[in-house]
Each structure stands twice: as C-alpha cells, then as structure tokens.
C-alpha positions as CSV (number, residue, x, y, z in Angstrom):
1,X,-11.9,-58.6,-60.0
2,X,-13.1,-60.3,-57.2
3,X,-14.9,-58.9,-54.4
4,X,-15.4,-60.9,-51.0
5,X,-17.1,-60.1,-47.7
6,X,-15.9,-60.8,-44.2
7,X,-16.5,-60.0,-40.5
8,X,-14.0,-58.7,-38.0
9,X,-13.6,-59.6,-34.1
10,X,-17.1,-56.7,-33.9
11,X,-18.4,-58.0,-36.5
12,X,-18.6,-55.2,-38.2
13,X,-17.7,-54.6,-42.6
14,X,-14.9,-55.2,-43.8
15,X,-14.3,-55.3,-47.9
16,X,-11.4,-56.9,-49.6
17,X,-11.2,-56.3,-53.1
18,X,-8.3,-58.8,-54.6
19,X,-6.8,-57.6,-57.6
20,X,-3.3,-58.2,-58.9
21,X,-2.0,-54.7,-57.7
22,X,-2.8,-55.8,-53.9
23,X,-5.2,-55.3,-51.4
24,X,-7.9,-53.1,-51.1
25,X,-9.2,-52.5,-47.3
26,X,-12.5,-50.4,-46.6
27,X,-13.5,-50.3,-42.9
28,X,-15.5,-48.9,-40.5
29,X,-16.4,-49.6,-37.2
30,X,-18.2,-45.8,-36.9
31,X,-21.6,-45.3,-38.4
32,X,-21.5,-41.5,-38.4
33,X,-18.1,-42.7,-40.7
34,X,-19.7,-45.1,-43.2
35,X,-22.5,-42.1,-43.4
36,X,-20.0,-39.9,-44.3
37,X,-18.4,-42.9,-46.9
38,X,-21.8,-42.9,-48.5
39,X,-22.3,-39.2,-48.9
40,X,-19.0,-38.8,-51.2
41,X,-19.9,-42.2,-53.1
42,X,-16.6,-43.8,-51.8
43,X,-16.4,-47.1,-53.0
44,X,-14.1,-50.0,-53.3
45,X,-13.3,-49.5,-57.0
46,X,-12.3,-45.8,-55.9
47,X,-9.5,-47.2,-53.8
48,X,-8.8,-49.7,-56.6
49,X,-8.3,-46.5,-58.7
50,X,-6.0,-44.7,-55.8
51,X,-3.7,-47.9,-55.7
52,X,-3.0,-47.8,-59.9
53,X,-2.4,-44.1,-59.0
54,X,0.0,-44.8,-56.8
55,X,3.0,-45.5,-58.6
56,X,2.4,-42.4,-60.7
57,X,2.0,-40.6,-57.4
58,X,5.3,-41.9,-55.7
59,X,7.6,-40.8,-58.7
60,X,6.8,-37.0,-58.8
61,X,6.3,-37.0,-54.9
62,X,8.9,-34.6,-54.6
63,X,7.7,-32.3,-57.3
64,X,4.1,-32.3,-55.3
65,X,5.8,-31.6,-52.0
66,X,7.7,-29.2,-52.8
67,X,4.6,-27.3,-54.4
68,X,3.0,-27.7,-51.2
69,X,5.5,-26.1,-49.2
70,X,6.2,-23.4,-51.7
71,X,2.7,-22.4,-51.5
72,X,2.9,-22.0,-48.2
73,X,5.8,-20.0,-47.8
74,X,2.9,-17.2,-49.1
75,X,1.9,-17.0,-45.4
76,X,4.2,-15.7,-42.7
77,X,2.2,-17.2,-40.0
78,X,2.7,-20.8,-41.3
79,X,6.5,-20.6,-41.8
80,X,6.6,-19.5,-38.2
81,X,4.6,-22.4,-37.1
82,X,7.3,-24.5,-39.1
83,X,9.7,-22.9,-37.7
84,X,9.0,-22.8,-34.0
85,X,8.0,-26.4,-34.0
86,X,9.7,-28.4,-36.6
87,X,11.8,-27.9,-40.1
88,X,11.1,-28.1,-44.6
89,X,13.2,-31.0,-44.8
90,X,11.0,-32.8,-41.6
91,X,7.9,-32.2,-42.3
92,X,8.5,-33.2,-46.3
93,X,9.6,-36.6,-44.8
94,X,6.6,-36.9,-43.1
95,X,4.1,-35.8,-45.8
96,X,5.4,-37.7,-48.6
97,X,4.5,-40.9,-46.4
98,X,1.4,-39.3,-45.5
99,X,0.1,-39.1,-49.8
100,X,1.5,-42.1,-50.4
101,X,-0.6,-43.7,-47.5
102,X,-3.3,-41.6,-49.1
103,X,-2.9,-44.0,-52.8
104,X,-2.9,-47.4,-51.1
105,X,-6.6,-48.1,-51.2
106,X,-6.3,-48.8,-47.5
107,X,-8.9,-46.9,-45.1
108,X,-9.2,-48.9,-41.5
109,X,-8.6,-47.9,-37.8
110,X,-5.2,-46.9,-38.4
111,X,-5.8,-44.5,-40.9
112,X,-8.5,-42.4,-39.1
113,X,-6.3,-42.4,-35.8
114,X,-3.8,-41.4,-37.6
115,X,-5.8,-38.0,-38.8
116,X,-7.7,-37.9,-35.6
117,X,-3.2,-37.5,-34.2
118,X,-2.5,-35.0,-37.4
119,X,-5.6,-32.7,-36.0
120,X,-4.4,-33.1,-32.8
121,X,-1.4,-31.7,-33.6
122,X,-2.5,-29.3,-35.9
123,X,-4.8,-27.7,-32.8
124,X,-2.0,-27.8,-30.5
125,X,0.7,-25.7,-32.6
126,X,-2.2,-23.2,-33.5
127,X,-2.3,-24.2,-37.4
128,X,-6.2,-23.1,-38.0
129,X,-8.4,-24.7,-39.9
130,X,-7.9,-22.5,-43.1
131,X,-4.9,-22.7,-43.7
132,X,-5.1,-27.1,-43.4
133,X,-8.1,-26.5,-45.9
134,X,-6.0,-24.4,-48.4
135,X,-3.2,-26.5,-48.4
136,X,-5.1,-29.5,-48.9
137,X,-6.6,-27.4,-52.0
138,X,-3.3,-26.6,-53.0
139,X,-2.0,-30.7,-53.1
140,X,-5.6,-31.7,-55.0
141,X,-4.2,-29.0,-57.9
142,X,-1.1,-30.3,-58.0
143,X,-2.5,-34.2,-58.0
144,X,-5.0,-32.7,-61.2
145,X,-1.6,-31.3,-62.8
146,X,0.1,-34.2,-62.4
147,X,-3.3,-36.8,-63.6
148,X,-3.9,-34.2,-66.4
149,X,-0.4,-34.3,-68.1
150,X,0.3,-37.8,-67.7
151,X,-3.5,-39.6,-68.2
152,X,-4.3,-39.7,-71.6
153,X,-7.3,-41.4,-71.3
154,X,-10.2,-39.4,-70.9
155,X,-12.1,-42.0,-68.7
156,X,-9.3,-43.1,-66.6
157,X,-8.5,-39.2,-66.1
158,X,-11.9,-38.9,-64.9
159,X,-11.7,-41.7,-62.6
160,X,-8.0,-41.0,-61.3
161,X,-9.6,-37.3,-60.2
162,X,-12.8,-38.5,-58.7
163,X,-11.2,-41.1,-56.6
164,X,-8.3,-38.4,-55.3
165,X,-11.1,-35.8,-54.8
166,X,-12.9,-38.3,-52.5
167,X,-9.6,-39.5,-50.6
168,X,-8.9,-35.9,-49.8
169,X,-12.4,-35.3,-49.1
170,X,-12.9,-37.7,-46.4
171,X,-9.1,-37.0,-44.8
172,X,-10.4,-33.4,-44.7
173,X,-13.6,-34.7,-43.3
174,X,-11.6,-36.8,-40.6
175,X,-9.5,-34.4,-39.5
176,X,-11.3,-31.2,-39.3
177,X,-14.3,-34.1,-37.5
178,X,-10.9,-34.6,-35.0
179,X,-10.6,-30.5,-35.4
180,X,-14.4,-29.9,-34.4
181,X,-14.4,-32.6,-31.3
182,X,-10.8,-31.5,-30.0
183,X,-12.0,-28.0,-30.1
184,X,-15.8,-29.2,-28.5
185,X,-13.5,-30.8,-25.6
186,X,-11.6,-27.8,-25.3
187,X,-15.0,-25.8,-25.1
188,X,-16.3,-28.1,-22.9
189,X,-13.2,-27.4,-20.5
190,X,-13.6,-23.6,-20.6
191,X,-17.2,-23.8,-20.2
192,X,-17.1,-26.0,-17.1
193,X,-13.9,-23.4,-16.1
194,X,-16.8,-20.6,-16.9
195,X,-19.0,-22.5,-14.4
196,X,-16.7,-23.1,-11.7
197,X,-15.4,-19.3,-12.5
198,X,-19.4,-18.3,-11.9
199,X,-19.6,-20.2,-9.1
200,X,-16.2,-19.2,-7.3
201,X,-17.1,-15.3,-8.2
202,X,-20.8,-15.9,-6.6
203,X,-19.0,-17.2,-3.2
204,X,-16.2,-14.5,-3.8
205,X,-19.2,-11.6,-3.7
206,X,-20.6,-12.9,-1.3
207,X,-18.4,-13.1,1.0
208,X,-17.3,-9.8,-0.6
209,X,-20.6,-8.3,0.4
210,X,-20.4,-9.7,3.8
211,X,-16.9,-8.0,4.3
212,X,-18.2,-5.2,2.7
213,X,-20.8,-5.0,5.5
214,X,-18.3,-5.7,8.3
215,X,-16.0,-3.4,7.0
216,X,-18.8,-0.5,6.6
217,X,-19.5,-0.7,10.4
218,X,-16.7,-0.6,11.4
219,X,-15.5,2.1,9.5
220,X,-19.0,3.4,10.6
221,X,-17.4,2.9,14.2
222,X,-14.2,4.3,13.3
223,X,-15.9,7.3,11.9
224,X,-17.8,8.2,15.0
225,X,-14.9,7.8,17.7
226,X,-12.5,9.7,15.2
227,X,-15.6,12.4,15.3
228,X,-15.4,12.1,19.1
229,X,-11.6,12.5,18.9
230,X,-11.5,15.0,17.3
231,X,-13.9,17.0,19.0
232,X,-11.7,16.3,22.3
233,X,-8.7,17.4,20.3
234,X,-10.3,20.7,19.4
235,X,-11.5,21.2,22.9
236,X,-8.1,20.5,24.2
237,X,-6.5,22.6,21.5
238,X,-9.1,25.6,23.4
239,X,-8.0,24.6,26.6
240,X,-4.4,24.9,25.7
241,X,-4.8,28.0,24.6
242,X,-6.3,29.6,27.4
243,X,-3.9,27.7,29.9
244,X,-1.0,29.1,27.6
245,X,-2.8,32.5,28.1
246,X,-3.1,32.5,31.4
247,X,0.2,31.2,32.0
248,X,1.7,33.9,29.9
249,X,-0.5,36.3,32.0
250,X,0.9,34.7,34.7
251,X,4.6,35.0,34.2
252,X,4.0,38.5,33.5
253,X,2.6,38.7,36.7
254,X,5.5,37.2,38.1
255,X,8.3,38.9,36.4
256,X,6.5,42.2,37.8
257,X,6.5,40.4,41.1
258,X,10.2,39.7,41.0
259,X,11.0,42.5,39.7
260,X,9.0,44.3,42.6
261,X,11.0,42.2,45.1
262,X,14.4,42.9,43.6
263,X,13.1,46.8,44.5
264,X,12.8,45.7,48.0
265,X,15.6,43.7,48.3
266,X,17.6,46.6,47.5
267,X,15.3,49.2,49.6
268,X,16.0,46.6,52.6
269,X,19.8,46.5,51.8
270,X,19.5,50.6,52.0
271,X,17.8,50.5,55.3
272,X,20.4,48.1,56.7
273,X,22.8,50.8,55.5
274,X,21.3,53.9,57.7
275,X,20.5,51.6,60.5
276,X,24.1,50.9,61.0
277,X,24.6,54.4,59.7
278,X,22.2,55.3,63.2
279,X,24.0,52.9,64.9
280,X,27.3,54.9,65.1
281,X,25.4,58.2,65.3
282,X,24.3,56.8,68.5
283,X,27.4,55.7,69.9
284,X,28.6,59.0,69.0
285,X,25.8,60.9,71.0
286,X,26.5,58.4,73.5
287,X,30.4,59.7,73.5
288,X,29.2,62.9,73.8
289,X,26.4,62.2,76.7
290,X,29.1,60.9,78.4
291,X,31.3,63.5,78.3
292,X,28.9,66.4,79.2
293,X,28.0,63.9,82.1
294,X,31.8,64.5,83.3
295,X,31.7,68.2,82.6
296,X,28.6,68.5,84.5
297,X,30.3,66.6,87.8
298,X,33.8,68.4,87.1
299,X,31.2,72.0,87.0
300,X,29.7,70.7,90.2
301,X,32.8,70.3,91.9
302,X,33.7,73.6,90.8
303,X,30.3,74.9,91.6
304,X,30.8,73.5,95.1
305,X,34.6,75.1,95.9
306,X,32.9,78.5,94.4
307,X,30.9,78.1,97.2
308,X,32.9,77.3,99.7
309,X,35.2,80.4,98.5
310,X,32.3,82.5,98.4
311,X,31.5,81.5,101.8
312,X,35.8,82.2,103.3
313,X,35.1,85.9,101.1
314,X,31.8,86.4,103.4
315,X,30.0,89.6,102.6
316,X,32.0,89.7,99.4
317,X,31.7,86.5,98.2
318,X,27.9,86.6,98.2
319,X,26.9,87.1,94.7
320,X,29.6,84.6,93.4
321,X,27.8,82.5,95.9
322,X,24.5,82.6,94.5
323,X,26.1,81.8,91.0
324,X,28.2,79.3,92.0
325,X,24.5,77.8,93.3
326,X,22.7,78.3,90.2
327,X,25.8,76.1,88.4
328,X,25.8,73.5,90.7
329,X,21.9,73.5,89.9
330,X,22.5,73.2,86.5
331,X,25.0,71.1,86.8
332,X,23.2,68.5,88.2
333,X,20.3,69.3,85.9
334,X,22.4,68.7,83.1
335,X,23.6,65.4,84.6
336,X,20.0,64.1,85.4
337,X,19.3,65.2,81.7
338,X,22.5,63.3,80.0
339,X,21.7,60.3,82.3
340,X,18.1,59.9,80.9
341,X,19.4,60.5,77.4
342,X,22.0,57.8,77.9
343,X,19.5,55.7,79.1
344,X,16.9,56.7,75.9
345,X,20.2,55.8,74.0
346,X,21.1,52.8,75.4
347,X,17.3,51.6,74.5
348,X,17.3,52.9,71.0
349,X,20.9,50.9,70.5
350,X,19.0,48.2,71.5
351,X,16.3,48.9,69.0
352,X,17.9,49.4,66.8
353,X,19.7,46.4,67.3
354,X,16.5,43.9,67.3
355,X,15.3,46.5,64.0
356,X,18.7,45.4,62.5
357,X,17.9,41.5,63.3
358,X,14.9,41.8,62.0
359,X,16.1,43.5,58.9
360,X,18.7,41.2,58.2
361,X,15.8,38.3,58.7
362,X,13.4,40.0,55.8
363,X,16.5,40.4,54.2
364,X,17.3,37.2,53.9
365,X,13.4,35.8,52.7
366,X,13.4,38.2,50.4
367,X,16.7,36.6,48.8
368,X,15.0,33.4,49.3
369,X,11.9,34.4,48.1
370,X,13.8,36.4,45.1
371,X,15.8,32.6,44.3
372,X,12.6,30.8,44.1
373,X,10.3,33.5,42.1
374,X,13.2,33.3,39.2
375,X,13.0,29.5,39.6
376,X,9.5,29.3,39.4
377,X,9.4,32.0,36.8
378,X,11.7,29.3,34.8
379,X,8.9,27.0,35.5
380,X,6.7,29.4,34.1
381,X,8.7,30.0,31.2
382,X,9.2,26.2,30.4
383,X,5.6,25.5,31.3
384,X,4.7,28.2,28.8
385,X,7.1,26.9,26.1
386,X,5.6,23.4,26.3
387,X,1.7,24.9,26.6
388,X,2.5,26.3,23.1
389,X,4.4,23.4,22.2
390,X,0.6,21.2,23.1
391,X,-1.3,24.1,21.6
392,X,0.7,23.1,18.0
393,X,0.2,19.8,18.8
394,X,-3.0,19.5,19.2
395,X,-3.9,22.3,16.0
396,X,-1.4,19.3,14.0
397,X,-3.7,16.6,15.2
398,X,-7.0,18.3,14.7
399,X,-5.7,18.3,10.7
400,X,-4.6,14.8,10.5
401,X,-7.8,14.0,11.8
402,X,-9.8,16.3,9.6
403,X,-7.2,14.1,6.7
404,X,-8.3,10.9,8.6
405,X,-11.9,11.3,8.7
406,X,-11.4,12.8,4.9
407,X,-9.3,9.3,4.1
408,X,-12.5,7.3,5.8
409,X,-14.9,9.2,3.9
410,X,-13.5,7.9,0.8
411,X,-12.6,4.5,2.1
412,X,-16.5,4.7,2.7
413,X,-17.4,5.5,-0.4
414,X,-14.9,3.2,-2.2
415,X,-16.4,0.4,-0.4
416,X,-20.2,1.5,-1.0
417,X,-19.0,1.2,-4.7
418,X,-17.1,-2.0,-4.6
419,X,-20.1,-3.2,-2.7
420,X,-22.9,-1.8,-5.5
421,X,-19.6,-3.7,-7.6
422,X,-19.9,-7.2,-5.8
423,X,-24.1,-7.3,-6.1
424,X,-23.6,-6.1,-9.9
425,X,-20.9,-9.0,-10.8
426,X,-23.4,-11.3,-8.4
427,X,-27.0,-10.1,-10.5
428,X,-24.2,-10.7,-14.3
429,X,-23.6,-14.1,-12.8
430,X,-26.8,-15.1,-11.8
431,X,-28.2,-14.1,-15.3
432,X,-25.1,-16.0,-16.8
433,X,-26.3,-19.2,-15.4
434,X,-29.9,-18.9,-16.2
C-alpha cells in the first residue's frame, strides 16, 4: 500500500491511496468537514475497506433496495411522497447508484454537492428528517445482514461494519448539515418576512389609528347634525300635526260654511219665487185699480145726469139730487184714492223690480261663492290628505334616524375597539422587535 500526498488548485489535502482495487480519494476543502472526518475516525484505509466491499455490495443491490423500500411502505405518508412526486421503480434506479457511489472510497466536492442536492430535495417534497434518518437505519441493517452472512472473518467483519457505519455517518451528517442550513435559510426568509410583516403592520396601525381618529370625528360630526336633524324632524313632525289639526278644523269650518250657503242659496231662490209671486199680485191690483178707476168716472157720469134729472124733476127731484151729489163725491174720492194707489203700485213694481235685480245679483255670488267654497274645500281636503301624508313622513324619518344614530352609535364603538385593537397589535409589535 502506498500512500502519497498532493495539493489541489487551493492547495488544500488531497489523499490518494493506490492499491490494486483503484483509487482512493479523501477531500476537503471545508474545515467544519474535515472536523467532522476526524470526529468519526474516517480514514483512508476505511475507504480502502468500502471499495473491497463494493463488489459484495453491487451483487445483492437489489435485495438491499428492495428492503429499503419495503420498509418504507410501513408509513403512509412516505408512499404518498413517492407517489405524488416520483415512482418504486425510479427511485430504485436512483438509489442503487447512490450505495454504490457510497463503496467507491471516493469522498470529494462531488460527493458532498451531491447530498447537499438529495437534502435539497428531500426539504422541498416535505420528506422530514425522521423518516431520512430511519431509512438510513434501515439500509445500515441490511448492509450488517448482508457483511454478517457473507464475512467470515471476524476482523475483516469488523472492519467491513465500521467503515459502512462511518460512510453512512458522514452522508447523514452531510445531508441533514444541507437539511439544517436549507431550513436556517428558510428561517432566515420567514424571519425577515416576520420583520417586514412587523414593520408593514406598525405603518398599517398607524395609519389605522390616524383613520380611526378621522373617522371618529367625523362620525362625531355626523352624530351631532343627525342630533340636529332629528330634532327638526320631530319639531316638524309637531308642526304637522297641529297644521293637519287645524286644517281639519278648518274644513270643518268650511263644510259648515258651505253648507250654510247652500241654505241661502236656496232661501234666495225662495225669495225670488214670492217676489215674482208679488210681482203678478201687483199687476193684478193694478188691473183692478184700474178698473174701479173706470167705475168711479162711469159712477160720475151717472152721478152727474142724476143730477141734471134731479134738477128737470125740480121740487121732486131734490133728494135724488143730494144723492146723486154725494156719489159724484165719492166717486171722485174713489178715483183720487185708486190713482194714488196706482201710483204706490207702479213704485212698488219698480221695487220690486230693483229687489228682484238685486236678488238675482246675490244670487248669483252666492253660486259663485258656493263653486269656489267646494273648490277650496277640495283644497282643504287634499291639503289635509298630504298634511297627514307629511305627519307619517316625518314620524318614518324620526325612526330611521333614531336607527341611524343607533347604527353610528355602534359604528362608534366598533371603531373605539378596532382603535384600542390597532394600539394593542402596535404595543405586540413593538415588544416583538425588542
């Protein structure tokens, strides 16, 4: 056996150990990793070991991975990781290169980026660390089967399980190591995330508060003018009320009043009636005037050939006489009287001709006045109608403001809470970053 030294381009270890099986490669460029080589006692003739194991290894590789993946069938989880990201048949492929890279005493750059990958991909399909480590456990039992039937040599069997125990060991090592720093990076990203989540949430209460503030006052502002407004509508629901009362007062009033001239409409149609009633009572009396007037002149023309008879009888005729003078007398007495009651007749006519115009005239406002007290007692009706109409209006607006000011009063004390809320989450994140 002979073992030489040489440098790479870093100048960094690098062991050779030439034997007729091949070469045997130990490297590191990582001092944390040659720390680790030194605390499992990994040495040259432990990959020297690994590489005479190999061809033992190779020709029951598929007895040992199909072990593994028996094994792991035990766990539901991990044949759903299988599953979901690759296949049995695959993943065999790619693990019986995998042990037999293990068993050819090779350890350089390659073979710790090629862990630093495995853990990689391990973290990113959610396999945890557990069930890598019980797996791994499960291949070193199968390895110890395999050394412990065919290594009949108590030494060598010794040797054959101390080199695969430290092989394993340090590919554990590497990739839970790639594990550990791939889950430290990931940390790392959720705790600046945690700080730029503190820091966005400080600005978001803040500003929170500062809305909070604005949007107090004005609901502060709100509050008092829908105070204000409703005190208006209340006093406008009052004043509707006594308007409708009044008006309904008042239409009363007025349907008394049109009733009242409905009365006097037909008392003035009555009147017209007997005027023109005393109208042809007069004309009659005038007929009759007029005739006694001619009976009076025909009884003073008889009067006055009594006389002259009375006069032609001489002694005889002188009582006749003296009646015949008292006839005439009254004759013309009764004409003097008929002509002064044709003349009272003729005025009363005519009174009773200017009562009839001015009869007729009443009569006629009264009709007028009649039309427009139902028209403005339909005004009064409608203007009734819609005072009640306002009066409900006002009663419905006076309770959705009593719901509005109720809605503010809770928007108010939402607001007070998501405020006492925002200084809470602002005092947690504070503390958070101390």
């Amino acid at each position: 056996m002979l073992l030489k030294k040489r440098k790479s381009k870093e100048d960094t270890a690098l062991f050779r150990l030439e034997e007729n099986e091949g070469e045997i490669v130990l490297w590191s460029e990582n001092r944390e990793v040659s720390r680790q080589l030194s605390m499992i006692d990994l040495q040259e003739e432990d990959l020297l070991v690994l590489q005479k194991l190999r061809p033992l290894v190779k020709e029951n590789i598929e007895k040992i991975v199909a072990q593994f993946y028996k094994n792991l069938e035990k766990e539901s989880s991990l044949t759903k990781i299988i599953n979901d990201n690759s296949s049995i048949d695959r993943l065999s492929q790619t693990l019986t290169i995998h042990i037999e890279e293990m068993f050819t005493g090779v350890i350089d750059q390659a073979f710790f980026d090629k862990r630093s990958k495995i853990a990689q991909v391990h973290l990113h399909i959610g396999l945890q660390p557990k069930w890598y480590m019980c797996a791994f456990q499960d291949l070193l039992l199968s390895l110890i089967s395999l050394f412990d039937e065919t290594i009949e040599n108590r030494e060598d069997y010794n040797k054959a399980i101390k080199a695969t125990t430290k092989i394993l060991n340090i590919e554990q090592q590497l990739v839970l190591d790639a594990y550990q720093k791939q889950h430290d990076e990931i940390r790392d990203e959720q705790e600046k995330a945690k700080i730029h989540l503190r820091e966005e949430i400080r600005k978001m209460t803040e500003s929170l508060a500062a809305v909070s503030e604005e949007t107090t006052a004005s609901l502060e502002e709100i509050l008092s003018k829908s105070q204000y407004i409703s005190k208006l509508s209340v006093s406008g629901a009052k004043a509707a009320a006594i308007v409708e009362e009044k008006s309904v007062s008042g239409k009363d009033d007025l349907t008394v009043h049109q009733e009242s001239m409905i009365k006097i409409d037909d008392s003035m149609t009555r009147i017209i009636e007997e005027i023109n009633q005393l109208k042809a009572v007069s004309k009659q009396i005038g007929s009759i005037v007029s005739m006694v007037t001619q009976i009076a002149d025909h009884t003073n023309v008889l009067a006055l050939n009594a006389s002259i008879e009375s006069a032609r009888a001489g002694e005889h005729g002188k009582g006749f006489a003296v009646v015949a003078k008292e006839v005439r007398k009254l004759a013309n007495e009764t004409k003097t009287k008929a002509s002064s009651v044709d003349d009272l007749i003729v005025k009363t006519e005519a009174q009773i001709d200017n009562v009839s115009t001015f009869v007729t005239e009443v009569n006629s406002l009264i009709a007028n006045s009649s039309s427009k007290m139902r028209d403005i007692n339909t005004l009064f009706g409608e203007f009734v109608f819609e005072m009640k109409h306002s009066k409900e209006q006002s009663h419905l607006i006076e309770k959705e403001l009593h719901s509005f000011l109720q809605g503010i009063d809770e928007v108010g004390k939402a607001i007070n809470h998501l405020s006492l809320s925002a200084e809470e989450l602002s005092y947690l994140t504070s503390k958070q970053q101390e």
